[in-house]
PDB file of C-alpha atoms and ligand atoms in Angstrom:
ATOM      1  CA  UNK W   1      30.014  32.170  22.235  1.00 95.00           C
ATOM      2  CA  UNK W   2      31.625  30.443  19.497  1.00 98.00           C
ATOM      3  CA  UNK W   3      34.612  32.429  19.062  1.00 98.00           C
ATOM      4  CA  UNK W   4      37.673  30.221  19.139  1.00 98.00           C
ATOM      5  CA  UNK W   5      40.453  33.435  19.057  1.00 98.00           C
ATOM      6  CA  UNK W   6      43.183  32.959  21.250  1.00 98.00           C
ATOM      7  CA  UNK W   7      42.357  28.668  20.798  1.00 98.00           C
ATOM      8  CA  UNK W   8      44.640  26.230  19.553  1.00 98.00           C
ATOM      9  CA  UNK W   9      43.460  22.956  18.058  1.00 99.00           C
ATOM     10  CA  UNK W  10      45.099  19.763  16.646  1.00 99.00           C
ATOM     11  CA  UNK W  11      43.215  17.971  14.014  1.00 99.00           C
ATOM     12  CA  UNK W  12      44.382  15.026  13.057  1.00 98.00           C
ATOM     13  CA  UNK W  13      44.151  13.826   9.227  1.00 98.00           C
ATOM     14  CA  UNK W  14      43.375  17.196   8.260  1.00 98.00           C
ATOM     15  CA  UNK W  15      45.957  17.117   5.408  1.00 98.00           C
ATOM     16  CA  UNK W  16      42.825  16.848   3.602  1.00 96.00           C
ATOM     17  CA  UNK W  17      39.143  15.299   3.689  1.00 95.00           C
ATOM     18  CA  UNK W  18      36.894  16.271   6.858  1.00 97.00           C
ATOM     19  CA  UNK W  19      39.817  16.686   8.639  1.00 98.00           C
ATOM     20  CA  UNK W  20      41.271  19.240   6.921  1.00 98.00           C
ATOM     21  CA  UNK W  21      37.255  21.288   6.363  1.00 98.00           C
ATOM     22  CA  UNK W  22      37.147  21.169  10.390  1.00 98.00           C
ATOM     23  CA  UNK W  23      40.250  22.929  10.447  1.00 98.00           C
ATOM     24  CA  UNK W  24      39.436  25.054   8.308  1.00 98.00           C
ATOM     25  CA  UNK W  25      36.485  26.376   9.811  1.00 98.00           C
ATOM     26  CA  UNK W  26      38.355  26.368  13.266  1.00 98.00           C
ATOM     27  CA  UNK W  27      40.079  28.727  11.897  1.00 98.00           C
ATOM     28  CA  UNK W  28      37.522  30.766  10.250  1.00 98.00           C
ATOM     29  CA  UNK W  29      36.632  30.965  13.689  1.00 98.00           C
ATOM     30  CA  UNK W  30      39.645  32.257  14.885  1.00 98.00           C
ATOM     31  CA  UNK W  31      41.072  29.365  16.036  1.00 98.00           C
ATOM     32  CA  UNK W  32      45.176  28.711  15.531  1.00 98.00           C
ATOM     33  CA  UNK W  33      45.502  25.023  14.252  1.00 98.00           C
ATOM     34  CA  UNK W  34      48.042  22.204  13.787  1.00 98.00           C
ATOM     35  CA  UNK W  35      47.120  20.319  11.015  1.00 98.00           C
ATOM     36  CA  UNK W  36      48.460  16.459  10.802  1.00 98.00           C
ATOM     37  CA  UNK W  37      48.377  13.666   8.299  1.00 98.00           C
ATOM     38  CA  UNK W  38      50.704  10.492   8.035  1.00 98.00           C
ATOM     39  CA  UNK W  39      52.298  12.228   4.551  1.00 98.00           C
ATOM     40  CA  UNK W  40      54.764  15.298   5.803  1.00 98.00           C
ATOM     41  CA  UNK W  41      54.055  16.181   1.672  1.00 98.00           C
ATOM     42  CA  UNK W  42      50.616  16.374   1.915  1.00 98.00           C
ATOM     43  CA  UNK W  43      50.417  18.276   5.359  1.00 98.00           C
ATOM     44  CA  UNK W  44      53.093  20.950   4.284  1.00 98.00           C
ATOM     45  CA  UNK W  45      50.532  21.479   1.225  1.00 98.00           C
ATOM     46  CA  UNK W  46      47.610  21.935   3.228  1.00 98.00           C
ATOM     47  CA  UNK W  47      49.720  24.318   5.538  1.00 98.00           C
ATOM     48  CA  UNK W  48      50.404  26.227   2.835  1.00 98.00           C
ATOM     49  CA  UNK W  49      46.980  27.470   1.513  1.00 98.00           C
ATOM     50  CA  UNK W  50      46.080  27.381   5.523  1.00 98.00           C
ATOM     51  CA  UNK W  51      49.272  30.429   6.080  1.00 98.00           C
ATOM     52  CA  UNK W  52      48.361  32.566   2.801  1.00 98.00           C
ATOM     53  CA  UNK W  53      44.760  32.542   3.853  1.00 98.00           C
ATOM     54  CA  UNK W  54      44.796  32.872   8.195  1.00 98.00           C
ATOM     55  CA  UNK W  55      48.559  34.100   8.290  1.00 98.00           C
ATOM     56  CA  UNK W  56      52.001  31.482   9.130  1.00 97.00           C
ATOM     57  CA  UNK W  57      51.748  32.227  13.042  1.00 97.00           C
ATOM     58  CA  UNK W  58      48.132  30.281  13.309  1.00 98.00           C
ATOM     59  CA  UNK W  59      49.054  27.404  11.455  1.00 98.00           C
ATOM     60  CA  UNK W  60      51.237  24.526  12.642  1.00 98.00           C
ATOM     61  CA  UNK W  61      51.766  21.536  11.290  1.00 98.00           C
ATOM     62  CA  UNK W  62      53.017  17.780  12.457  1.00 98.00           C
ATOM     63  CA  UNK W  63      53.608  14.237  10.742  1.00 98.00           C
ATOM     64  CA  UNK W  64      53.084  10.681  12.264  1.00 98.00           C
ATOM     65  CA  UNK W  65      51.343   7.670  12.151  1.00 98.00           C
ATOM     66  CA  UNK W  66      48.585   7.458  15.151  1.00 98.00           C
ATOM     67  CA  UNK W  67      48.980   3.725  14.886  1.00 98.00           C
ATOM     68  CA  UNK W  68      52.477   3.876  16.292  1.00 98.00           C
ATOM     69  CA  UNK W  69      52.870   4.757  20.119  1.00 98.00           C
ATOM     70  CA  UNK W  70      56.005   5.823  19.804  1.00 98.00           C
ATOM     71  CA  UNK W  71      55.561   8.149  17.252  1.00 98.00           C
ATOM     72  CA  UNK W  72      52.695   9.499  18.487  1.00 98.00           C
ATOM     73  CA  UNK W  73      54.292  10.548  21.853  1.00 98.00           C
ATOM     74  CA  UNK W  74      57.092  12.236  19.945  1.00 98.00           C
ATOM     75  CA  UNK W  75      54.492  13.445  17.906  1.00 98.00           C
ATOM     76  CA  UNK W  76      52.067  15.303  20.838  1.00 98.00           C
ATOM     77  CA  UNK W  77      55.734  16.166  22.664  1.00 98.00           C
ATOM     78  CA  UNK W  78      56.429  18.141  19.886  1.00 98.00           C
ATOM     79  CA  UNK W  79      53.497  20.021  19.312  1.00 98.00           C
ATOM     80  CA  UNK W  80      53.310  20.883  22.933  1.00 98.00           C
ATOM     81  CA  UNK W  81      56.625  21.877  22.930  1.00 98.00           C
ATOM     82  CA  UNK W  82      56.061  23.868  19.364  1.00 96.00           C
ATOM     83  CA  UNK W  83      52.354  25.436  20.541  1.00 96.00           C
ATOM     84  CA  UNK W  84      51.568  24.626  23.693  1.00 97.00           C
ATOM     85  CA  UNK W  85      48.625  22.367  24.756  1.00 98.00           C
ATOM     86  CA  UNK W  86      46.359  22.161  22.684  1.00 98.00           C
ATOM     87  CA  UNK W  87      42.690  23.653  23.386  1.00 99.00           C
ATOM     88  CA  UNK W  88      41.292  21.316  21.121  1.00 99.00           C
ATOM     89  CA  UNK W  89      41.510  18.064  19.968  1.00 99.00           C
ATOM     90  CA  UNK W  90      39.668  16.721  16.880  1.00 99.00           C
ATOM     91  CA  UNK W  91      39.944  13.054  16.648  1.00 99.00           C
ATOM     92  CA  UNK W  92      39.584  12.489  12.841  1.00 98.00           C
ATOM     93  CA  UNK W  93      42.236  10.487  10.922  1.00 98.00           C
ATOM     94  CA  UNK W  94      40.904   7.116   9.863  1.00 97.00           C
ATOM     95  CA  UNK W  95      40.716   4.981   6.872  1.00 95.00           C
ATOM     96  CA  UNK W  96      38.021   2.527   5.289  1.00 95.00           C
ATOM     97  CA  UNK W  97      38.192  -1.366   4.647  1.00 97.00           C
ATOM     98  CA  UNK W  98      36.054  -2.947   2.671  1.00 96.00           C
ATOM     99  CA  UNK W  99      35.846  -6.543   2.513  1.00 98.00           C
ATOM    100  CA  UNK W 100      32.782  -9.487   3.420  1.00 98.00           C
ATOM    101  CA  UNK W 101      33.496 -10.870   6.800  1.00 98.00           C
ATOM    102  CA  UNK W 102      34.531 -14.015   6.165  1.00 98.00           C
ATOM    103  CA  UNK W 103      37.424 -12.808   4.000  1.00 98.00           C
ATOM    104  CA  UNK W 104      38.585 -10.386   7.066  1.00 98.00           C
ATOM    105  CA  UNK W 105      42.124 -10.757   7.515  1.00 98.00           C
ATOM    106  CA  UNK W 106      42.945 -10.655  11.502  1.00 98.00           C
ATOM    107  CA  UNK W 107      45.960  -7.796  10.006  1.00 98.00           C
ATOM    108  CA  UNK W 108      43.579  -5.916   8.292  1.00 98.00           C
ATOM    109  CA  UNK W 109      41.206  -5.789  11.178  1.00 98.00           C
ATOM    110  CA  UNK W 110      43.657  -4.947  13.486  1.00 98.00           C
ATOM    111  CA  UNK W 111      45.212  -2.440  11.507  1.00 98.00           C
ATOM    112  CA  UNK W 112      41.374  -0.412  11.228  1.00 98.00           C
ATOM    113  CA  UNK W 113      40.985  -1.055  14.997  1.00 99.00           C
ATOM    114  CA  UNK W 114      44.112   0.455  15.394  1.00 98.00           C
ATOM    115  CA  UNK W 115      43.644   3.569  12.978  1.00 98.00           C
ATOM    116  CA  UNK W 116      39.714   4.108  13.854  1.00 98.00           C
ATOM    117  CA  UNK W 117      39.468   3.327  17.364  1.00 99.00           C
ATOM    118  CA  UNK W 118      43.199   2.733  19.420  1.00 99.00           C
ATOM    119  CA  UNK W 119      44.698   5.786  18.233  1.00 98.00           C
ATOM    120  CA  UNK W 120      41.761   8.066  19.795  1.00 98.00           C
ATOM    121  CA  UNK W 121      42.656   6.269  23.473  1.00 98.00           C
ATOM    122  CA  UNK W 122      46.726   6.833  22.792  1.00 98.00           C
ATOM    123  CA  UNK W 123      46.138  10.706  21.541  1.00 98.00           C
ATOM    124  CA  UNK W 124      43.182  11.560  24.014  1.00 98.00           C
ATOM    125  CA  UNK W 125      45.209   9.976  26.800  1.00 98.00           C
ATOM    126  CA  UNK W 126      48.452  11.628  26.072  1.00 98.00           C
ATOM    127  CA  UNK W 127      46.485  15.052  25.233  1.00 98.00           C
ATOM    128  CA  UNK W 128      43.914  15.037  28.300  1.00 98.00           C
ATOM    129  CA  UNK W 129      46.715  14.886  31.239  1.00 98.00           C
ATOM    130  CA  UNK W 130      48.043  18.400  30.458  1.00 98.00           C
ATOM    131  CA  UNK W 131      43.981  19.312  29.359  1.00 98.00           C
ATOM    132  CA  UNK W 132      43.043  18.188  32.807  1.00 98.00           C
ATOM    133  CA  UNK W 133      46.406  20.130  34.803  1.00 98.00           C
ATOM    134  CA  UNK W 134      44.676  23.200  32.812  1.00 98.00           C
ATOM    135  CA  UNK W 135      41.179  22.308  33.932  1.00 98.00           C
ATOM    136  CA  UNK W 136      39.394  22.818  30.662  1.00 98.00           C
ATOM    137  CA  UNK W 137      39.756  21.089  26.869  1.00 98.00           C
ATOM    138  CA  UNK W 138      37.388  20.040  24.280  1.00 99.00           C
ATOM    139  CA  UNK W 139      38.063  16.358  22.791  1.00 99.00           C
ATOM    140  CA  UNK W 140      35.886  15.604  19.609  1.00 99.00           C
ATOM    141  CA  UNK W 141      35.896  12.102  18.285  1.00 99.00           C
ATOM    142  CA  UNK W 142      34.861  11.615  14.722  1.00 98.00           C
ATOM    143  CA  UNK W 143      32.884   8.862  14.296  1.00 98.00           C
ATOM    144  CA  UNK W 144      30.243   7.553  11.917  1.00 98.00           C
ATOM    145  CA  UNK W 145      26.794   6.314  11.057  1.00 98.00           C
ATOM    146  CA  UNK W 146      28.409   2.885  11.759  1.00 98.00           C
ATOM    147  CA  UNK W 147      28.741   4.007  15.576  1.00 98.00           C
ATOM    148  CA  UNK W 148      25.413   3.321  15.643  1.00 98.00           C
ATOM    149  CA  UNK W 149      24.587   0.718  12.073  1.00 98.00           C
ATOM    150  CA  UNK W 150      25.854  -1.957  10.717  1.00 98.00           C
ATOM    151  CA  UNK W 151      26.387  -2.479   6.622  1.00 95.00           C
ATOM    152  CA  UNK W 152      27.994  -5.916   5.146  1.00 97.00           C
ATOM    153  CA  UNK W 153      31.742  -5.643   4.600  1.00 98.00           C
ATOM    154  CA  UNK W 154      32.571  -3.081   6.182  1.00 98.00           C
ATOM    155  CA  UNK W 155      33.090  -5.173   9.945  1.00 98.00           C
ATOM    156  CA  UNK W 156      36.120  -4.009  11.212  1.00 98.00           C
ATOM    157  CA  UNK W 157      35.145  -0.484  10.907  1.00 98.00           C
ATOM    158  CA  UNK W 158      31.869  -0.839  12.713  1.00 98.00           C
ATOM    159  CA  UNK W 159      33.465  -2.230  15.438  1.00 98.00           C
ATOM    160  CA  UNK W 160      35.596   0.333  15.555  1.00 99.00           C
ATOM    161  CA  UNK W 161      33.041   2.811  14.819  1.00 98.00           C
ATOM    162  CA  UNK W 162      31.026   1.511  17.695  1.00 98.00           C
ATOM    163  CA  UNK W 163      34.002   1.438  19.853  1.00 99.00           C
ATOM    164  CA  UNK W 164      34.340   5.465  19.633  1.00 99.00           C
ATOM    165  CA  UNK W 165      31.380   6.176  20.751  1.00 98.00           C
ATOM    166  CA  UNK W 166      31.524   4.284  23.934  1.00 98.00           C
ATOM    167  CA  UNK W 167      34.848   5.467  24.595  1.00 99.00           C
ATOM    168  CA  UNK W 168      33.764   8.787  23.835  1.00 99.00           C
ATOM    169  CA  UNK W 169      31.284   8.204  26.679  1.00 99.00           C
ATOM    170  CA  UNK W 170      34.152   6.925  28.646  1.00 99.00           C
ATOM    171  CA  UNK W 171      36.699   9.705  28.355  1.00 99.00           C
ATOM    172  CA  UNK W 172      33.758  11.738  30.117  1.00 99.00           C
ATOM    173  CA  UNK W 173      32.861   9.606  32.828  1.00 99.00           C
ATOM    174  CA  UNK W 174      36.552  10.267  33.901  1.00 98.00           C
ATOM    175  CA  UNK W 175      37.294  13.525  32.786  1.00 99.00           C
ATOM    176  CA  UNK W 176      34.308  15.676  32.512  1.00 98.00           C
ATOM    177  CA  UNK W 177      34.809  16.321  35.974  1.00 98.00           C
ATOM    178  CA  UNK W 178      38.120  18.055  35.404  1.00 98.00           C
ATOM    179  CA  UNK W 179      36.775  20.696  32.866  1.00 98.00           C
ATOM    180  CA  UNK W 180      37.420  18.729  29.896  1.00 99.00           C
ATOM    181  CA  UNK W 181      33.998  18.191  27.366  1.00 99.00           C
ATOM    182  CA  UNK W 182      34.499  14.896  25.066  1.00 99.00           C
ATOM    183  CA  UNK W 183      31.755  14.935  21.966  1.00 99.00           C
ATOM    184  CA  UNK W 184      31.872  13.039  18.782  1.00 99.00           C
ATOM    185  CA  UNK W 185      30.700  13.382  15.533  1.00 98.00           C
ATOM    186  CA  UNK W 186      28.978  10.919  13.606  1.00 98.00           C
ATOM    187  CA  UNK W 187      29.119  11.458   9.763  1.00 98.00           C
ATOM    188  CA  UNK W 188      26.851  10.013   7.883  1.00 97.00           C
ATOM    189  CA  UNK W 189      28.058   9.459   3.914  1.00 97.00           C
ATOM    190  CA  UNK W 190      30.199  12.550   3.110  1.00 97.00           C
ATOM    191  CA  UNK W 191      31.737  12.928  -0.606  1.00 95.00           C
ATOM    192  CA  UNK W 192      35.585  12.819   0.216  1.00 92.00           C
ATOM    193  CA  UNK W 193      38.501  10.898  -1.269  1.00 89.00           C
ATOM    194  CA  UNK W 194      37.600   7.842   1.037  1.00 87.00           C
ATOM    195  CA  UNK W 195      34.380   7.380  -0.272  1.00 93.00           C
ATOM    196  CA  UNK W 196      35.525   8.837  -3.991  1.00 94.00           C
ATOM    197  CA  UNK W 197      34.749   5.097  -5.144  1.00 95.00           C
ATOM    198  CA  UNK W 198      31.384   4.391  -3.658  1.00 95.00           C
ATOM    199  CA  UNK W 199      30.306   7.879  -5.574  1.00 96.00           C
ATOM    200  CA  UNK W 200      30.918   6.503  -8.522  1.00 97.00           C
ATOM    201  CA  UNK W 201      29.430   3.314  -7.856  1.00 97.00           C
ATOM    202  CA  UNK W 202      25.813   3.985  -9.691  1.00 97.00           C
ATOM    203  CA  UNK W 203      24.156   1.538  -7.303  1.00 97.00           C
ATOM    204  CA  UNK W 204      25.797   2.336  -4.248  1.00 96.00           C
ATOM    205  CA  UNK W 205      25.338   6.121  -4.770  1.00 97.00           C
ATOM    206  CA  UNK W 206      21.782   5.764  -5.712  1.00 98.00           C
ATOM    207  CA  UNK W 207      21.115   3.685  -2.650  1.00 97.00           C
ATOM    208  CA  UNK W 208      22.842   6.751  -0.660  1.00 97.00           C
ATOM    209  CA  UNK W 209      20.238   9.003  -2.134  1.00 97.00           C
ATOM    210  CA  UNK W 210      17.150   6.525  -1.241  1.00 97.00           C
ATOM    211  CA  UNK W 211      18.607   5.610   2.199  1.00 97.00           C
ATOM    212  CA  UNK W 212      19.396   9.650   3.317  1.00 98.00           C
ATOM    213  CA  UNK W 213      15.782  11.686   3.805  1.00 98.00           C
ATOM    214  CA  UNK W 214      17.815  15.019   2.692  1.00 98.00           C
ATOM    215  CA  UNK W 215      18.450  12.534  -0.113  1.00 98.00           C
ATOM    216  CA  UNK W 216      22.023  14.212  -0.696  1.00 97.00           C
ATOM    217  CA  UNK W 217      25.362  12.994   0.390  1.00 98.00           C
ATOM    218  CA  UNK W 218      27.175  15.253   2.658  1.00 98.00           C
ATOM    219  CA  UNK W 219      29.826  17.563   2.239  1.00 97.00           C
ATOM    220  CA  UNK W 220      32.561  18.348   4.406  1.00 97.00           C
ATOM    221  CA  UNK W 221      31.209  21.727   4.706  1.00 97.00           C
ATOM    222  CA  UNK W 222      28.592  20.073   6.689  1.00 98.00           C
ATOM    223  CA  UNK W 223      30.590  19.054   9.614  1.00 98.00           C
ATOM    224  CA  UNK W 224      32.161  22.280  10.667  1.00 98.00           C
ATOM    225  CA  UNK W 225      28.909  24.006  12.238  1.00 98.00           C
ATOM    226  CA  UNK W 226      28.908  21.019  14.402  1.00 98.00           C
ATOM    227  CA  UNK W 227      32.442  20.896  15.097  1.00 99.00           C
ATOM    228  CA  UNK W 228      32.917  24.863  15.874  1.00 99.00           C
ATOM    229  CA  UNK W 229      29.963  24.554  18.301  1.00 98.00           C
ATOM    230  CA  UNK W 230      31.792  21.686  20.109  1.00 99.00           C
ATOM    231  CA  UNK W 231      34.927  23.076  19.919  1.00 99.00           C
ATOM    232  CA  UNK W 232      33.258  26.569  21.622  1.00 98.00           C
ATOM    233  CA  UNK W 233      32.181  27.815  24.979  1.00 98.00           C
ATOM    234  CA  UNK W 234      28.625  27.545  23.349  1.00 98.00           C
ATOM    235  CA  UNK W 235      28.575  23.546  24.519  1.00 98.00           C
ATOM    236  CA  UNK W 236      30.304  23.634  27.762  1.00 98.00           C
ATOM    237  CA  UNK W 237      27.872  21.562  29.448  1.00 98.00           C
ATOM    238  CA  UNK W 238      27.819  18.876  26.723  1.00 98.00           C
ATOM    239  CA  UNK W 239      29.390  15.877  27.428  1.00 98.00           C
ATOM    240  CA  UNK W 240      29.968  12.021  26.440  1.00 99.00           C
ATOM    241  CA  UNK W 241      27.439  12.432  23.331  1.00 99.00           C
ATOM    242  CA  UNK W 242      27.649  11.404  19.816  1.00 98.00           C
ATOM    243  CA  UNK W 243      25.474  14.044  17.124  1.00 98.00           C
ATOM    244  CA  UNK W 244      25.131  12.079  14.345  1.00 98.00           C
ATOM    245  CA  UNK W 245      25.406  14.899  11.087  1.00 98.00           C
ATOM    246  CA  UNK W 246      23.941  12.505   7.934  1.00 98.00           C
ATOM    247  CA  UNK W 247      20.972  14.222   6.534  1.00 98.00           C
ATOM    248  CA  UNK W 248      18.510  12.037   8.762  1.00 98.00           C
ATOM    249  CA  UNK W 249      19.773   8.727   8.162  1.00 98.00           C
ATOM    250  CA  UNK W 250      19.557   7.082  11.199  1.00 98.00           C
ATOM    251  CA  UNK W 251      16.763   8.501  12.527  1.00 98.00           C
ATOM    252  CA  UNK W 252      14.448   6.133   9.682  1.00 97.00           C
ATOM    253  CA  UNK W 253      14.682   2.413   9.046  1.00 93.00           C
TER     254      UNK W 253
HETATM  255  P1  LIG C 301      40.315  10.814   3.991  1.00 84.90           P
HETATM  256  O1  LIG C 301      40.739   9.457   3.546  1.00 84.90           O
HETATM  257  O2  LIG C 301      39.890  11.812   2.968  1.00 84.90           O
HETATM  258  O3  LIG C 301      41.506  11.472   4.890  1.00 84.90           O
HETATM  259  C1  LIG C 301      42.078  10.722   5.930  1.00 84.90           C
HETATM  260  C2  LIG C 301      43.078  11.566   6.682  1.00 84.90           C
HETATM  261  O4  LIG C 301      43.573  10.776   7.780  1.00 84.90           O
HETATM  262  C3  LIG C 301      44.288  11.962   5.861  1.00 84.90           C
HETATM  263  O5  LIG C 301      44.754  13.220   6.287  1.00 84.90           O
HETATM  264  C4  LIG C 301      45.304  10.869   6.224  1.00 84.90           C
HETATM  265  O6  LIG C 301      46.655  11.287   6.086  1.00 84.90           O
HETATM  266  C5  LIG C 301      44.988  10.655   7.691  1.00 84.90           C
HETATM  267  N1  LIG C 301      45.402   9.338   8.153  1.00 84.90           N
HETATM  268  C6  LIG C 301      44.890   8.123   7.816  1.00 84.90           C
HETATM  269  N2  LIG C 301      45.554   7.138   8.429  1.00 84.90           N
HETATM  270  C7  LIG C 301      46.515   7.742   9.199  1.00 84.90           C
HETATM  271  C8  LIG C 301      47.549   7.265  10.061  1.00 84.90           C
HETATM  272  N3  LIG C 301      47.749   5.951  10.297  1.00 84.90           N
HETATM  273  N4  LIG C 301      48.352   8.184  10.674  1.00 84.90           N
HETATM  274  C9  LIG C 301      48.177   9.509  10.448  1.00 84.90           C
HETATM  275  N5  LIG C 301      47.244  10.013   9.631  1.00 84.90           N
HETATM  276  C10 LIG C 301      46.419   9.141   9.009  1.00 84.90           C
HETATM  277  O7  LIG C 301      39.174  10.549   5.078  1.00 84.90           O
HETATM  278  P2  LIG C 301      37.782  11.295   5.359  1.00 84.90           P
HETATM  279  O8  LIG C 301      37.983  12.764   5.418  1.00 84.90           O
HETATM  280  O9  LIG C 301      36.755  10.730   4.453  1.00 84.90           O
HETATM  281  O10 LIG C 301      37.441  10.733   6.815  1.00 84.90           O
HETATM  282  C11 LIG C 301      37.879  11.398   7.985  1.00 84.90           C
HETATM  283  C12 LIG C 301      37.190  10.751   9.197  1.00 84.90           C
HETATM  284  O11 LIG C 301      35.778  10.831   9.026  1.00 84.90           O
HETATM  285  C13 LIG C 301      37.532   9.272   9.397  1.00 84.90           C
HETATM  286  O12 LIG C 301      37.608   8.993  10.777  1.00 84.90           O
HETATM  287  C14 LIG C 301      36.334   8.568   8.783  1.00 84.90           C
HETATM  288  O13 LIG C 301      36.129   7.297   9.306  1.00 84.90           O
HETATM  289  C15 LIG C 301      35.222   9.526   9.167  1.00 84.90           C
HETATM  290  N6  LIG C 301      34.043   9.394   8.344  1.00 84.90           N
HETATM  291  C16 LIG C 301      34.061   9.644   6.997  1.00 84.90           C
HETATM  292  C17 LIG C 301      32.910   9.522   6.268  1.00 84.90           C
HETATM  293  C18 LIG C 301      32.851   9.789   4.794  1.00 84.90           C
HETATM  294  O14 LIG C 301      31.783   9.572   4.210  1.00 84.90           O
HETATM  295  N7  LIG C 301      33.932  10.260   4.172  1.00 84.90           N
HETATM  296  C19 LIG C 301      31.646   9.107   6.897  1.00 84.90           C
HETATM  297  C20 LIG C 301      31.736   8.872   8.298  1.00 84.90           C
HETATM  298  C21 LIG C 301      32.904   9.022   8.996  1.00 84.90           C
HETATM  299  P3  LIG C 301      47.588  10.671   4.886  1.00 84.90           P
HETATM  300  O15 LIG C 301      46.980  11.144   3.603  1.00 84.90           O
HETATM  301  O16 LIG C 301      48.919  11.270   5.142  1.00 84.90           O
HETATM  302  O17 LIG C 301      47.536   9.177   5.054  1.00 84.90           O
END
């Protein structure tokens, strides 16, 4: 049930981070993947450790900024062309601004809207047309605790946040019909390079500890259970939700 052999996925910003643990256990599952990032560098690295370890024929790779429409047509174009359409799309490249609201510069908020929430309507639009000509797909949105809570200075990002996980809901009002299954993920505070600072931030990471009942932050091992189920047969009749995966955190005040 939650073989993915004979599967392709794309996950985007899986040059490293959560993206790049998803992929990884994708293809611990059997999965072929095309790992992405915005640095070519940094994905060719990845890919490299990825062939050595699952073998050069399961591992693609592609380079472009999801902010930019035009590249990410070109982008999706060639991976199609490259590896056909993808089974599975994993939603995951964003980035982190940190900033009280007041100080919010309009470019800085639209550049998070654009990475965090835009990008997921130009990819899952340009993916799910050939998903839906197949009749089947699995889209997975990563989102976050802040799909759900608010924190100060950290606006933009909540709003963008939020924003995934009603247009997760709304990719499967239109396309759930067609075979397609659109999920996302909600981490809650997971030790990568994003959050590398608020780690080492004694009062922020002790406030981590008091605010998370498994009273751990995550790791990025923790979101590939999750994301193999979703990306398997094993939730075929799940649809438009968002699992939130953060030891417990927003399930107490
Ligand atoms: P990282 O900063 O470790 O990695 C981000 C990845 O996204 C990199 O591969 C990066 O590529 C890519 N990326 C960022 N911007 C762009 C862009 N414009 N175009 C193409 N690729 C881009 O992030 P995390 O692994 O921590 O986070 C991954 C996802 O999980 C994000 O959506 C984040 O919001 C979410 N999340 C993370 C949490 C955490 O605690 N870490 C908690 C909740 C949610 P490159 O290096 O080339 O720029």
């Amino acid at each position: 049930m939650f073989d993915l052999t004979g599967k392709m996925a794309l996950v985007t910003g899986s040059s490293r981070g959560i993206g790049r643990a998803i992929a990884e256990g994708l293809a611990e599952a059997g999965a072929t993947v095309v790992l992405h990032g915005r640095q070519a560098e940094r994905v060719e690295a990845a890919a490299a450790e990825f062939r050595a370890r699952f073998g050069a024929g399961r591992v693609h790779t592609s380079a472009f900024d999801i902010t930019d429409p035009e590249q990410v047509s070109a982008g999706i174009a060639a991976i199609m062309a490259a590896a056909g359409v993808p089974d599975v799309l994993v939603n995951n490249a964003g980035l982190q601004h940190r900033v009280p609201l007041l100080e919010l510069e309009f470019a800085d908020w639209e550049r998070v809207l654009k990475t965090d929430l835009s990008s997921l309507f130009l990819i899952g639009k340009a993916l799910a047309a050939p998903m839906i000509d197949r009749g089947s797909g699995k889209i997975i949105n990563i989102g976050s605790v802040q799909s759900e809570l608010a924190r100060p200075t950290i606006a933009a990002y909540t709003a963008a946040k939020g924003g995934v996980r009603n247009l997760t809901r709304a990719m499967a009002a239109e396309w759930a019909k067609h075979g397609l299954q659109i999920n996302s993920l909600a981490p809650g505070y997971i030790h990568t390079e994003m959050t590398q600072s608020l780690v080492d931030d004694a009062a922020f990471n002790s406030w981590v500890l008091g605010r998370t009942p498994a009273a751990r932050w995550g790791t990025v091992q923790d979101l590939v259970g999750p994301a193999v189920w979703l990306a398997s047969d094993a939730s075929d009749f799940v649809n438009g939700q968002t699992i939130f995966i953060d030891g417990g955190m927003t399930a107490v005040v």
